[in-house]
PDB file of C-alpha atoms in Angstrom:
ATOM      1  CA  MET N 162       2.815  -4.709  31.583  1.00  0.00           C
ATOM      2  CA  SER N 163       3.528  -2.836  35.020  1.00  0.00           C
ATOM      3  CA  THR N 164       5.762  -4.530  37.262  1.00  0.00           C
ATOM      4  CA  THR N 165       6.432  -4.679  41.542  1.00  0.00           C
ATOM      5  CA  VAL N 166       9.104  -3.147  42.925  1.00  0.00           C
ATOM      6  CA  THR N 167      10.841  -4.905  45.356  1.00  0.00           C
ATOM      7  CA  ALA N 168      12.618  -3.304  48.733  1.00  0.00           C
ATOM      8  CA  LYS N 169      15.535  -2.261  46.676  1.00  0.00           C
ATOM      9  CA  GLY N 170      14.518  -0.730  44.055  1.00  0.00           C
ATOM     10  CA  GLN N 171      14.954  -3.307  41.928  1.00  0.00           C
ATOM     11  CA  VAL N 172      11.972  -5.156  39.213  1.00  0.00           C
ATOM     12  CA  THR N 173      12.246  -7.023  36.685  1.00  0.00           C
ATOM     13  CA  ILE N 174      11.233  -5.998  32.554  1.00  0.00           C
ATOM     14  CA  PRO N 175       8.325  -8.350  31.339  1.00  0.00           C
ATOM     15  CA  LYS N 176       9.755 -10.330  28.562  1.00  0.00           C
ATOM     16  CA  PRO N 177       8.262  -8.887  25.975  1.00  0.00           C
ATOM     17  CA  VAL N 178       9.379  -5.645  26.091  1.00  0.00           C
ATOM     18  CA  ARG N 179      13.053  -7.927  26.582  1.00  0.00           C
ATOM     19  CA  ASP N 180      12.637  -9.755  23.266  1.00  0.00           C
ATOM     20  CA  LEU N 181      11.075  -6.327  21.331  1.00  0.00           C
ATOM     21  CA  LEU N 182      14.599  -4.049  23.352  1.00  0.00           C
ATOM     22  CA  GLY N 183      16.969  -6.773  22.378  1.00  0.00           C
ATOM     23  CA  ILE N 184      17.337  -7.217  26.467  1.00  0.00           C
ATOM     24  CA  VAL N 185      19.811 -10.152  27.457  1.00  0.00           C
ATOM     25  CA  PRO N 186      21.050 -11.187  30.680  1.00  0.00           C
ATOM     26  CA  GLY N 187      24.504  -8.734  31.015  1.00  0.00           C
ATOM     27  CA  SER N 188      22.789  -5.507  29.081  1.00  0.00           C
ATOM     28  CA  LYS N 189      22.640  -2.390  30.083  1.00  0.00           C
ATOM     29  CA  VAL N 190      19.589  -0.395  29.447  1.00  0.00           C
ATOM     30  CA  ASP N 191      18.771   3.684  30.092  1.00  0.00           C
ATOM     31  CA  PHE N 192      16.039   5.408  31.356  1.00  0.00           C
ATOM     32  CA  ARG N 193      14.776   8.481  29.487  1.00  0.00           C
ATOM     33  CA  ARG N 194      12.734  10.584  30.491  1.00  0.00           C
ATOM     34  CA  THR N 195      10.546  12.468  28.384  1.00  0.00           C
ATOM     35  CA  PRO N 196      10.028  16.125  27.444  1.00  0.00           C
ATOM     36  CA  ASP N 197       5.705  15.389  28.718  1.00  0.00           C
ATOM     37  CA  GLY N 198       7.512  13.431  31.969  1.00  0.00           C
ATOM     38  CA  ASP N 199       6.718   9.890  31.165  1.00  0.00           C
ATOM     39  CA  VAL N 200      10.700   8.040  31.397  1.00  0.00           C
ATOM     40  CA  VAL N 201      11.288   5.322  29.357  1.00  0.00           C
ATOM     41  CA  ILE N 202      13.329   2.482  29.295  1.00  0.00           C
ATOM     42  CA  ILE N 203      15.421   1.884  26.216  1.00  0.00           C
ATOM     43  CA  ARG N 204      18.443  -0.417  25.733  1.00  0.00           C
ATOM     44  CA  ALA N 205      22.443   1.252  26.281  1.00  0.00           C
ATOM     45  CA  GLY N 206      25.311   0.611  23.542  1.00  0.00           C
ATOM     46  CA  LYS N 207      23.646  -0.373  20.327  1.00  0.00           C
ATOM     47  CA  ALA N 208      20.786   0.212  17.349  1.00  0.00           C
ATOM     48  CA  PRO N 209      17.866  -1.102  18.427  1.00  0.00           C
ATOM     49  CA  PRO N 210      16.818  -5.167  16.928  1.00  0.00           C
ATOM     50  CA  ALA N 211      16.301  -4.948  13.062  1.00  0.00           C
ATOM     51  CA  SER N 212      13.004  -5.063  12.586  1.00  0.00           C
ATOM     52  CA  ARG N 213      10.616  -7.579  10.589  1.00  0.00           C
ATOM     53  CA  PHE N 214      10.603  -5.459   7.499  1.00  0.00           C
ATOM     54  CA  GLN N 215      14.729  -4.496   7.931  1.00  0.00           C
ATOM     55  CA  LYS N 216      15.736  -7.952   7.561  1.00  0.00           C
ATOM     56  CA  LEU N 217      14.091  -8.782   4.447  1.00  0.00           C
ATOM     57  CA  ARG N 218      15.814  -5.813   2.689  1.00  0.00           C
ATOM     58  CA  GLY N 219      18.829  -6.329   0.097  1.00  0.00           C
ATOM     59  CA  HIS N 220      19.716  -7.032  -3.081  1.00  0.00           C
ATOM     60  CA  ALA N 221      19.283  -9.078  -6.356  1.00  0.00           C
ATOM     61  CA  GLY N 222      22.156 -10.147  -6.590  1.00  0.00           C
ATOM     62  CA  LYS N 223      25.447  -9.265  -7.784  1.00  0.00           C
ATOM     63  CA  GLY N 224      26.009  -7.342 -11.665  1.00  0.00           C
ATOM     64  CA  LEU N 225      22.381  -7.016 -12.174  1.00  0.00           C
ATOM     65  CA  ASP N 226      20.978  -4.181 -13.078  1.00  0.00           C
ATOM     66  CA  THR N 227      17.945  -2.283 -13.382  1.00  0.00           C
ATOM     67  CA  GLU N 228      16.976  -3.572 -16.873  1.00  0.00           C
ATOM     68  CA  ALA N 229      18.279  -7.270 -16.051  1.00  0.00           C
ATOM     69  CA  ILE N 230      15.740  -8.386 -13.463  1.00  0.00           C
ATOM     70  CA  MET N 231      13.157  -6.609 -14.959  1.00  0.00           C
ATOM     71  CA  ALA N 232      14.042  -9.579 -17.725  1.00  0.00           C
ATOM     72  CA  LEU N 233      14.521 -11.874 -14.553  1.00  0.00           C
ATOM     73  CA  THR N 234      10.574 -10.867 -13.232  1.00  0.00           C
ATOM     74  CA  ARG N 235       9.388 -11.317 -16.691  1.00  0.00           C
ATOM     75  CA  GLY N 236      11.315 -14.227 -17.539  1.00  0.00           C
ATOM     76  CA  GLU N 237      13.111 -13.388 -20.232  1.00  0.00           C
ATOM     77  CA  PRO N 238      15.809 -14.652 -21.290  1.00  0.00           C
TER      78      PRO N 238
END
């Protein structure tokens, strides 16, 4: 993706990049230089948004140990 720099040095961050980084109006961003000389943009002050897999992580419920979970999986009472 590319964008055009204005006379004031401003650019519009493309929507797919804003969505990926969770950037909304008022968000702060950092520009960092990588060891190979590239410059990357990151969302400042907050952890990156959870991935679709992180959203699925959790637990089976309070008080259930491995044996109880396996029994439920097998359909045992």
